[in-house]
PDB file of C-alpha atoms in Angstrom:
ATOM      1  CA  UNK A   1      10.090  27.098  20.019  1.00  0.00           C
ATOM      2  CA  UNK A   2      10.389  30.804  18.334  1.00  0.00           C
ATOM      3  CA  UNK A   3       7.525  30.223  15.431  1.00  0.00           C
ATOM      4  CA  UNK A   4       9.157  31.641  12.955  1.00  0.00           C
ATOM      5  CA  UNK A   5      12.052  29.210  12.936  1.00  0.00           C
ATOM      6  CA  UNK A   6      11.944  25.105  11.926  1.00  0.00           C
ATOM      7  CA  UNK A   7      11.795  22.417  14.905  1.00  0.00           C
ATOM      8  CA  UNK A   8      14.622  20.371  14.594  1.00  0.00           C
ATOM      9  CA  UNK A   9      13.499  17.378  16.424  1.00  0.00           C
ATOM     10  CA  UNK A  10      10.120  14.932  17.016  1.00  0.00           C
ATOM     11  CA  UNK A  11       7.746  15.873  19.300  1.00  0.00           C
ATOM     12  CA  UNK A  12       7.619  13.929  22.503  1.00  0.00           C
ATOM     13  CA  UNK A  13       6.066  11.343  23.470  1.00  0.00           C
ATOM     14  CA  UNK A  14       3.899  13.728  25.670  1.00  0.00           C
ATOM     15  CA  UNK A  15       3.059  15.876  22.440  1.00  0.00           C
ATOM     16  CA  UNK A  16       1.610  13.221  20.899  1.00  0.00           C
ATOM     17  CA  UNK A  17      -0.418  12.269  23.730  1.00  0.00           C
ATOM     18  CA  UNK A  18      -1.447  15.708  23.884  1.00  0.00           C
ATOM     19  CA  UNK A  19      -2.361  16.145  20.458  1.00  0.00           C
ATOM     20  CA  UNK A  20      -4.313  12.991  20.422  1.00  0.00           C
ATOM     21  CA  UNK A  21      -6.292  14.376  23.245  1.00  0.00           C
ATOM     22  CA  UNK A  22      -6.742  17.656  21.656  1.00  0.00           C
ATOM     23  CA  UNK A  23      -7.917  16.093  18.458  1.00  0.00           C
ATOM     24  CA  UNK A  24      -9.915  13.593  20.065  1.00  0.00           C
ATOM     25  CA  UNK A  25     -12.004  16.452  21.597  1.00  0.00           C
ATOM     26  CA  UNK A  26     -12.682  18.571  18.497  1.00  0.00           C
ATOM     27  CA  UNK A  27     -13.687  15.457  16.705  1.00  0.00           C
ATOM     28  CA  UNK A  28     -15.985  13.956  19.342  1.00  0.00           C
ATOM     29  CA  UNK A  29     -14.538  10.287  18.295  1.00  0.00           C
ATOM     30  CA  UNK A  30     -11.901   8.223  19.937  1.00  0.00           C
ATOM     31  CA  UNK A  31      -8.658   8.438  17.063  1.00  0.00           C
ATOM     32  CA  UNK A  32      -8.504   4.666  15.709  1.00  0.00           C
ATOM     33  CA  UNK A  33      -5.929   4.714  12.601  1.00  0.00           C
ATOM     34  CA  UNK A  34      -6.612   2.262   9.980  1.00  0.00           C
ATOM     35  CA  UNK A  35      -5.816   4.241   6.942  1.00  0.00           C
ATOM     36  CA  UNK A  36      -2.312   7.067   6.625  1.00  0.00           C
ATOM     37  CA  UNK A  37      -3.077   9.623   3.281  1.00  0.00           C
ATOM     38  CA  UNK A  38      -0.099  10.887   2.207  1.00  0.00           C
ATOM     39  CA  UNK A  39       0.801  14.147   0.603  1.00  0.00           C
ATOM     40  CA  UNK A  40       3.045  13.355  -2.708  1.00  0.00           C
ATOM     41  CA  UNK A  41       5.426  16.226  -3.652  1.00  0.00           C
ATOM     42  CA  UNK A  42       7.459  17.258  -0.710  1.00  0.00           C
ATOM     43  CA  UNK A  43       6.658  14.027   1.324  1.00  0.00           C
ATOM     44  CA  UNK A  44       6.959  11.361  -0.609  1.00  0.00           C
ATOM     45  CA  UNK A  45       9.460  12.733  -3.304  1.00  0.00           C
ATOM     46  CA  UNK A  46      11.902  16.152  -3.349  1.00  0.00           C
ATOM     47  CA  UNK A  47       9.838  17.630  -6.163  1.00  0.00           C
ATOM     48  CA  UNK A  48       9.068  20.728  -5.004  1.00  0.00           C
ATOM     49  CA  UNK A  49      12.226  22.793  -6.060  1.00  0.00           C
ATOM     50  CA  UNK A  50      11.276  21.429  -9.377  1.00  0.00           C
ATOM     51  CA  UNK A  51       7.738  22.578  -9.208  1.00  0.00           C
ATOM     52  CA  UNK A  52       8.300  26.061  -7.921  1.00  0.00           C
ATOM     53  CA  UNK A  53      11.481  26.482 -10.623  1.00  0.00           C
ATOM     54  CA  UNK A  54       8.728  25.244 -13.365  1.00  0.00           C
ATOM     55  CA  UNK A  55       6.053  27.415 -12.563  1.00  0.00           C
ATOM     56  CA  UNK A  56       7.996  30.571 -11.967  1.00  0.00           C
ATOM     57  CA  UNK A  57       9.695  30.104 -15.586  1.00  0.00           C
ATOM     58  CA  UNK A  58       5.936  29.459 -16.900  1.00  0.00           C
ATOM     59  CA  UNK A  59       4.725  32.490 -15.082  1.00  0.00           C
ATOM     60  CA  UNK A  60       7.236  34.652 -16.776  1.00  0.00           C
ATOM     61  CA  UNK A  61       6.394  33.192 -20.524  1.00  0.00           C
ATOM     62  CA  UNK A  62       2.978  34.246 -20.290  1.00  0.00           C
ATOM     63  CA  UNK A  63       3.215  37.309 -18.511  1.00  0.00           C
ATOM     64  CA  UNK A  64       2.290  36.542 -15.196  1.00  0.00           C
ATOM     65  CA  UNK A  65       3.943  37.156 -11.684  1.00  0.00           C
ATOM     66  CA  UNK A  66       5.106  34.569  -9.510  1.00  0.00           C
ATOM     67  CA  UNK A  67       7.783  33.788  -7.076  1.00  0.00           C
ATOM     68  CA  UNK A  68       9.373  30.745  -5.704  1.00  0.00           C
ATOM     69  CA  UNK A  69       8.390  31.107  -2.241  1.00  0.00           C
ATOM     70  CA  UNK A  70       4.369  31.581  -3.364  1.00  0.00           C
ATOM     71  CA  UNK A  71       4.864  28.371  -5.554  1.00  0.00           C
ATOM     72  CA  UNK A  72       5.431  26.567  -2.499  1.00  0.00           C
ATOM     73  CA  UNK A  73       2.203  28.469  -0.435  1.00  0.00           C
ATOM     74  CA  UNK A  74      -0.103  27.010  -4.043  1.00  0.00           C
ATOM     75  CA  UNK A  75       1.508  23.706  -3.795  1.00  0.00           C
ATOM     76  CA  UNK A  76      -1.583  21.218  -3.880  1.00  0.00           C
ATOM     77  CA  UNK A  77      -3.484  23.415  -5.793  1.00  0.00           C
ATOM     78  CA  UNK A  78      -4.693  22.251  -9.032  1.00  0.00           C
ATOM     79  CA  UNK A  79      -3.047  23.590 -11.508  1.00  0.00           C
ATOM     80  CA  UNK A  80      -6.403  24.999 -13.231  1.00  0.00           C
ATOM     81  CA  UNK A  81      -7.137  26.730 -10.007  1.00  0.00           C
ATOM     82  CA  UNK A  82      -3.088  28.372  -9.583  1.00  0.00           C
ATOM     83  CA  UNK A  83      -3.292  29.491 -13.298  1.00  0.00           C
ATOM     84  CA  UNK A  84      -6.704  30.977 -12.581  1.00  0.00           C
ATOM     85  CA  UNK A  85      -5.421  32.602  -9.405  1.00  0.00           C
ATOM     86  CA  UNK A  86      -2.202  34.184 -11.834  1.00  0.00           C
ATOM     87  CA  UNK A  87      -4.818  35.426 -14.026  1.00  0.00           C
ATOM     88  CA  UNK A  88      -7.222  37.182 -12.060  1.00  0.00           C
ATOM     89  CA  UNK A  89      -4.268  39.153 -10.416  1.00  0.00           C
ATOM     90  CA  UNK A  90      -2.605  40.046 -13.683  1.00  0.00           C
ATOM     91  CA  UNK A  91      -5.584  40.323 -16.069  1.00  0.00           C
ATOM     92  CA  UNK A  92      -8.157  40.575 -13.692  1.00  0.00           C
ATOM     93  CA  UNK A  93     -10.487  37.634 -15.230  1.00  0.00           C
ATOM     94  CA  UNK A  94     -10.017  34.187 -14.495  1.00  0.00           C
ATOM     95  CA  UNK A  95      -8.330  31.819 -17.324  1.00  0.00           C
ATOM     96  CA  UNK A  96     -10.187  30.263 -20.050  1.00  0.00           C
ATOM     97  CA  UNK A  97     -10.267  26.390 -20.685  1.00  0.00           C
ATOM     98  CA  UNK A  98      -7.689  27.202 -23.685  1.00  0.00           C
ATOM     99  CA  UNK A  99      -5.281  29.361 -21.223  1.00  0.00           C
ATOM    100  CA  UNK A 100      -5.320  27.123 -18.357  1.00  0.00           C
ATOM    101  CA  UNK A 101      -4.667  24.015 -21.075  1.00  0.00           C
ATOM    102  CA  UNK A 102      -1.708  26.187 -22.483  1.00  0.00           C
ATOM    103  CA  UNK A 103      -0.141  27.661 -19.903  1.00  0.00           C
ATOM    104  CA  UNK A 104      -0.175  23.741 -17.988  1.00  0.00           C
ATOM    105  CA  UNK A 105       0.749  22.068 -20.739  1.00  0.00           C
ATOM    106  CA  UNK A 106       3.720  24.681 -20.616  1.00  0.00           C
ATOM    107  CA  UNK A 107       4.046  23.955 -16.894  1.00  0.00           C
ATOM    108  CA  UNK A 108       4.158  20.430 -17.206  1.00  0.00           C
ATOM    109  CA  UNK A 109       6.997  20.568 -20.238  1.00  0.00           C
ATOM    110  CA  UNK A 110       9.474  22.079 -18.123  1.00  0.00           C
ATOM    111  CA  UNK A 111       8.543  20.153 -14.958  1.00  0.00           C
ATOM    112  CA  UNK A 112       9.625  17.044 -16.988  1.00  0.00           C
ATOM    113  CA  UNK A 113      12.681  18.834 -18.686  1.00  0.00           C
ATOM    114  CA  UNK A 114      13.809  18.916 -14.810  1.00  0.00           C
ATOM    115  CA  UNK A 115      16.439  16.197 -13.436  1.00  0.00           C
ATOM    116  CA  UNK A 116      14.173  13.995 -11.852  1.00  0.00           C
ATOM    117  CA  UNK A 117      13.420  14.483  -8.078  1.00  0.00           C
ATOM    118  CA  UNK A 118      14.547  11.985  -5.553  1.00  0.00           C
ATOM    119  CA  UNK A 119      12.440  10.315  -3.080  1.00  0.00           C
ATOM    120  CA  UNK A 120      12.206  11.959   0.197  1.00  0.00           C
ATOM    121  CA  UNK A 121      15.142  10.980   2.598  1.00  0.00           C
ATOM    122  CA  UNK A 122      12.976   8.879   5.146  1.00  0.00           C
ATOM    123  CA  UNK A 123       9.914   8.099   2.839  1.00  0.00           C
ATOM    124  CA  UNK A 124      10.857   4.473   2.325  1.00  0.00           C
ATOM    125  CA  UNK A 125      11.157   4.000   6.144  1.00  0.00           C
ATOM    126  CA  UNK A 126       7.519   5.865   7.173  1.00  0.00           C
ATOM    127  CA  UNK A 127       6.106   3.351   4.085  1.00  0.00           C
ATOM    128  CA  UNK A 128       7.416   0.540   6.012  1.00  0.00           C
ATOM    129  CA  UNK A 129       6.235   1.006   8.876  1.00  0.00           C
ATOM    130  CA  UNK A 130       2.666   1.891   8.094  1.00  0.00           C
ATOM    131  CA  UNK A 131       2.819  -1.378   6.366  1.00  0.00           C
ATOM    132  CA  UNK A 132       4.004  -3.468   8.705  1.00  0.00           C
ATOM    133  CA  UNK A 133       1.634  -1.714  10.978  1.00  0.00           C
ATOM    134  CA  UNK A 134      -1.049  -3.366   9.038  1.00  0.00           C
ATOM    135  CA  UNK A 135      -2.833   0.269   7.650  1.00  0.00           C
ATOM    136  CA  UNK A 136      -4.020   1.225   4.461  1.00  0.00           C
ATOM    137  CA  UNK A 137      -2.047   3.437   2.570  1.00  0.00           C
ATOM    138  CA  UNK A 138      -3.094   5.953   0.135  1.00  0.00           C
ATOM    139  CA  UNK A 139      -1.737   9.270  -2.143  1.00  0.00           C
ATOM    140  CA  UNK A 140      -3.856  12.079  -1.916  1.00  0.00           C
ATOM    141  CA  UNK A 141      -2.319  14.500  -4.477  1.00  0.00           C
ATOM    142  CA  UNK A 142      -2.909  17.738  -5.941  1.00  0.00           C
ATOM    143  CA  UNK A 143      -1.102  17.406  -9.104  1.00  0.00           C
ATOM    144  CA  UNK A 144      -2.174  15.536 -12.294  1.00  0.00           C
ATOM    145  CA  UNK A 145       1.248  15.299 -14.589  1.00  0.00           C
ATOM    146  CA  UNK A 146       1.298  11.571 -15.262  1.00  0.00           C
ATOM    147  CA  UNK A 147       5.069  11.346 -14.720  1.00  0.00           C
ATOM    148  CA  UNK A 148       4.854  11.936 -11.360  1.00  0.00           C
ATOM    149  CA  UNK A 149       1.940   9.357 -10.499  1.00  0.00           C
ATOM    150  CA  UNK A 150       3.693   6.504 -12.472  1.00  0.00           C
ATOM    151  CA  UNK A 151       6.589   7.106 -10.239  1.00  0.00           C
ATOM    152  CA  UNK A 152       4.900   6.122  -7.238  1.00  0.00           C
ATOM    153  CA  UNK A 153       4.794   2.451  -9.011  1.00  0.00           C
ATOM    154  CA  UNK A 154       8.451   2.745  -9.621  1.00  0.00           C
ATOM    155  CA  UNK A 155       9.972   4.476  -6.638  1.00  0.00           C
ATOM    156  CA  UNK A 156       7.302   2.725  -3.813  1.00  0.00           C
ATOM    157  CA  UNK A 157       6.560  -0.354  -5.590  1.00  0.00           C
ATOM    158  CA  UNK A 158       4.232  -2.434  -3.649  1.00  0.00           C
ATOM    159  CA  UNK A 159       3.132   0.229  -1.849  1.00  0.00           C
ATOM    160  CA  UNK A 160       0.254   2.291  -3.867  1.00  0.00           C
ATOM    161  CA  UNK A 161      -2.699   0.294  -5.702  1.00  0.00           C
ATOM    162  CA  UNK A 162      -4.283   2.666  -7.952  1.00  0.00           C
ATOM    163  CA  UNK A 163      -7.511   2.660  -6.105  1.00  0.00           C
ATOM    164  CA  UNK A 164      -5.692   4.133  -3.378  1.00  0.00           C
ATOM    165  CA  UNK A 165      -4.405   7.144  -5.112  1.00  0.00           C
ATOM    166  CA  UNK A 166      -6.484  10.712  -5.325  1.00  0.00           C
ATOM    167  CA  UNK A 167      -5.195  12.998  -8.053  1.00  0.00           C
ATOM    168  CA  UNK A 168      -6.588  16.199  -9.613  1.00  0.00           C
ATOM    169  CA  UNK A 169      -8.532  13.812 -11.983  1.00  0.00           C
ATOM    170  CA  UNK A 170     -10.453  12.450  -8.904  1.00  0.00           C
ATOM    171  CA  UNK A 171     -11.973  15.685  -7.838  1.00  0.00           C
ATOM    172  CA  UNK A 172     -13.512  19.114  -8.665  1.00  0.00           C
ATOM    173  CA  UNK A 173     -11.841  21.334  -6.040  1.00  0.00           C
ATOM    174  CA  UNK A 174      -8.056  20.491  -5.244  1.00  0.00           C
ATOM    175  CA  UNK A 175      -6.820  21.964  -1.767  1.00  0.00           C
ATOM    176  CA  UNK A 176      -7.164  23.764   0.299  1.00  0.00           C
ATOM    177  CA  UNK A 177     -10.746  22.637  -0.013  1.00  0.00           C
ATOM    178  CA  UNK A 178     -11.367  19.085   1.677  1.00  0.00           C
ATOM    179  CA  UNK A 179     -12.691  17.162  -0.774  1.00  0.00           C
ATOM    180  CA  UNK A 180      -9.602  15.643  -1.680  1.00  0.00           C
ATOM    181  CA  UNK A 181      -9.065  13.975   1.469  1.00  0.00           C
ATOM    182  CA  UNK A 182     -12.898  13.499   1.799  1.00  0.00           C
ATOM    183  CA  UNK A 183     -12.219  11.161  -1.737  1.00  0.00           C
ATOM    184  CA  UNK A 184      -9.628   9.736  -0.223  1.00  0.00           C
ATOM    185  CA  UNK A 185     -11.892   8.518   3.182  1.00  0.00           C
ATOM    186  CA  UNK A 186     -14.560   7.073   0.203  1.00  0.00           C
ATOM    187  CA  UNK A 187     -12.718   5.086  -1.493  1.00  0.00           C
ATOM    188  CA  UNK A 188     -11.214   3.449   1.986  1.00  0.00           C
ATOM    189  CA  UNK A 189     -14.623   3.452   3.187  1.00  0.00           C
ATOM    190  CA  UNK A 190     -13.137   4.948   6.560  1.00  0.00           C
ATOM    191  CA  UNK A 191     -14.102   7.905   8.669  1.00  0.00           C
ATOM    192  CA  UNK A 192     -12.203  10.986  10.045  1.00  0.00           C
ATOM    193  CA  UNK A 193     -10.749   9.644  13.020  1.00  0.00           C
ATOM    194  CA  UNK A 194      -9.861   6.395  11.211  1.00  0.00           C
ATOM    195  CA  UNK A 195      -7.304   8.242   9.361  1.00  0.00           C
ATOM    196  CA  UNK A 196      -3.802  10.258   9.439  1.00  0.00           C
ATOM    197  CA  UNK A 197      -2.994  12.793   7.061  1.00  0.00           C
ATOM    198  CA  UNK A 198       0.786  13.330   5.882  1.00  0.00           C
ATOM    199  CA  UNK A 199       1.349  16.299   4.731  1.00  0.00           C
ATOM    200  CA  UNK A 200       4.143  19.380   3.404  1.00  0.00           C
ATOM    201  CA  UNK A 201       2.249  22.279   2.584  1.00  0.00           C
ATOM    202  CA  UNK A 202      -0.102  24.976   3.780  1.00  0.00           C
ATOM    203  CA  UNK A 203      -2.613  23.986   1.547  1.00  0.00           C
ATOM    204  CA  UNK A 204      -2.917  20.515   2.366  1.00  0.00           C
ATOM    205  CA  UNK A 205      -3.039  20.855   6.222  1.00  0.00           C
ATOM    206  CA  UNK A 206      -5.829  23.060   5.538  1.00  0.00           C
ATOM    207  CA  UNK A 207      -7.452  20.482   3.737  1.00  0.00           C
ATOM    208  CA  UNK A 208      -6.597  17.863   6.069  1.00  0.00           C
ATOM    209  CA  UNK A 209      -7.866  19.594   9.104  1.00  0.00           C
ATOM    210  CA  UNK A 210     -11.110  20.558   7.490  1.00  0.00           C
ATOM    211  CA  UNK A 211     -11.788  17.235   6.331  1.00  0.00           C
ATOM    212  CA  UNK A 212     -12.016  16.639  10.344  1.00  0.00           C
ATOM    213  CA  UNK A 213      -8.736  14.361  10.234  1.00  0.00           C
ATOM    214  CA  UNK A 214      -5.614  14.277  12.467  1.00  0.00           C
ATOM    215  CA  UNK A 215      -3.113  16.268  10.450  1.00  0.00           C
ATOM    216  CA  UNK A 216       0.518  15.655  10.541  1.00  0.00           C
ATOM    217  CA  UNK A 217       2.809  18.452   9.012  1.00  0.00           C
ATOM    218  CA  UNK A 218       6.581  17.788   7.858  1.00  0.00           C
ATOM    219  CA  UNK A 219       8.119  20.568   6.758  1.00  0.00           C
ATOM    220  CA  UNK A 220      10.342  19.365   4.296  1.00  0.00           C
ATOM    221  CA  UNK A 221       9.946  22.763   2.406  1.00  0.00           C
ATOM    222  CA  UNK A 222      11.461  26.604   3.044  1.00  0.00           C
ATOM    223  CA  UNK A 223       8.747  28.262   4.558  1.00  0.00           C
ATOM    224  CA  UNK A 224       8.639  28.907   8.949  1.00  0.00           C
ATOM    225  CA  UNK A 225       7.116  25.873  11.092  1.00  0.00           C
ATOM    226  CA  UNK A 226       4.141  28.977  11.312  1.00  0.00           C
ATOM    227  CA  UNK A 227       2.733  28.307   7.647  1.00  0.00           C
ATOM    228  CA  UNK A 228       1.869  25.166   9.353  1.00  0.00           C
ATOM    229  CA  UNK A 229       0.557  24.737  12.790  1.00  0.00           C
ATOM    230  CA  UNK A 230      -1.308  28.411  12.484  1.00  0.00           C
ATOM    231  CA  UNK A 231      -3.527  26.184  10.041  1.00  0.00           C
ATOM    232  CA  UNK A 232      -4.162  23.449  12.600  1.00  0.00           C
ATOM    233  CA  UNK A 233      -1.616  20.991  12.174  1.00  0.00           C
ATOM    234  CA  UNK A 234      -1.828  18.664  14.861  1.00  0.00           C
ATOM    235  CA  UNK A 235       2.052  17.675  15.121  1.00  0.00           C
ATOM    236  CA  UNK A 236       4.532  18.921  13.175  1.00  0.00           C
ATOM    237  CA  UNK A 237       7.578  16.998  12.343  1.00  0.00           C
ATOM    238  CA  UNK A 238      11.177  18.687  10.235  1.00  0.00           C
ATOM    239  CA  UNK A 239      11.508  15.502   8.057  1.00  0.00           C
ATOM    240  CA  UNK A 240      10.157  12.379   7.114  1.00  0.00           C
ATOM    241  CA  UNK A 241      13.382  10.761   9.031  1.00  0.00           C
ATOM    242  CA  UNK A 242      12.509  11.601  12.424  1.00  0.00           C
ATOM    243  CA  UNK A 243       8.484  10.912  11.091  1.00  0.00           C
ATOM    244  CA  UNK A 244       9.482   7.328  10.492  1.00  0.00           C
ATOM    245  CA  UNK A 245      11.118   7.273  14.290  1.00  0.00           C
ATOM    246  CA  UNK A 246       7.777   8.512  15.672  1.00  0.00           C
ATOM    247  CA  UNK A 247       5.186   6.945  13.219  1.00  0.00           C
ATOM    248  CA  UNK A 248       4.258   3.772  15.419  1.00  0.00           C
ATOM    249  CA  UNK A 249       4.016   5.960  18.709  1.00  0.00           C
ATOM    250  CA  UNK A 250       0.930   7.716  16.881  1.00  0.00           C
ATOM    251  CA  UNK A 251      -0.701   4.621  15.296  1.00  0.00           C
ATOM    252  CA  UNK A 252      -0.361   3.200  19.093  1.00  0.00           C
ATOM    253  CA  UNK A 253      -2.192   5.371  20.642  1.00  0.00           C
ATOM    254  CA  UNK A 254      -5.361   4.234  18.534  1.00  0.00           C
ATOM    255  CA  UNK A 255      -4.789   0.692  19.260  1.00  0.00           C
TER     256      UNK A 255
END
């Protein structure tokens, strides 16, 4: 497959097998899924177009630079640390407290003047299945806006308790940095290799893959299969869909 296109099919059976194997040997444990962390915009519901629309817009009130196509490379970023990341280009300082509280609370306006976002073709059927699989299920989020985390009550109900979700309240550093996944293992009281990561963005395979879990990308998003597996993803997967066809294959091969 050229890298710089999008797969349009699930990997084999023999991909997984071989990315099982593969992870299995970095990690020094045998994979044994009890727990699958999922990514929330772009996986669980088509919110990025409204994100990227949202922060561009903000970007150009307050003087800053952004395009769409780098709104989806800071997606699970906090938004304190993608406001301090505008600044320091532009201004060449990072944000104070009373910036990054404007220019979010700016942010987060227009995000909810947006129609709201659908839930990701597929979702429903991956949720299922994880469930009737008998595995914990979690939401390991970078963004904060409380419209977005009551939907998960609303759109998946019976699927997220609110222990199980890991927002940018939970933690200091959002992604790329582990420790939102690393949360996310605490409060299941799992390890690594007991767990799957779900996610959309560059950012968040990053932080799945340094948090020493197996890392599933699904590029529900614009940007080449490349912003993805160069970072370590272990499969990669062009929609939730064909995820949901493929998701018991993977939580087989720990059984």
């Amino acid at each position: 497959m050229n890298q710089e296109t999008k797969r349009a099919t699930a990997p084999s059976m023999e991909e997984v097998a071989q990315a099982v194997n593969r992870y299995e040997q970095r990690c020094g444990e045998r994979f044994a899924p009890r727990a699958v962390l999922f990514d929330m915009d772009g996986v669980l519901f088509n919110s990025m177009p409204n994100h990227a629309t949202s922060w561009v817009q903000t970007a150009q009130t307050f003087h800053l630079d952004m395009t769409p196509e780098e709104a989806y490379m800071h997606e699970g970023r906090t938004g304190a640390d993608t406001i301090n990341i505008l600044m320091q280009r532009r201004y060449g300082r990072p944000a104070t407290e009373a910036e990054i509280e404007q220019i979010y609370a700016e942010k987060c306006r227009l995000f909810n003047a947006c129609p709201t976002a659908g839930k990701m073709e597929g979702a429903d059927m991956v949720l299922a299945r994880v469930k009737a699989a008998g595995r914990t299920i979690c939401v390991v989020t970078g963004s904060g806006q409380q419209s977005l985390l009551e939907r998960l009550q609303t759109g998946y109900p019976g699927y997220f308790a609110p222990e199980r979700i890991v927002s940018s309240k939970d933690v200091k550093q959002g992604k790329p940095n582990p420790e939102p996944y690393l949360c996310a293992l605490e409060k299941t009281g799992l390890k690594p290799h007991e767990a799957i990561v779900v996610e959309n963005a560059p950012l968040g395979v990053t932080a799945g893959v340094a948090a020493g879990i197996l890392t599933i990308a699904v590029n529900t998003g614009p940007l080449p299969d490349s912003a993805l597996t160069s970072l370590g993803a272990d499969l990669l997967f062009p929609s939730m869909t064909l995820l949901a066809g493929g998701i018991d294959a993977i939580l087989s091969r720990g059984a």
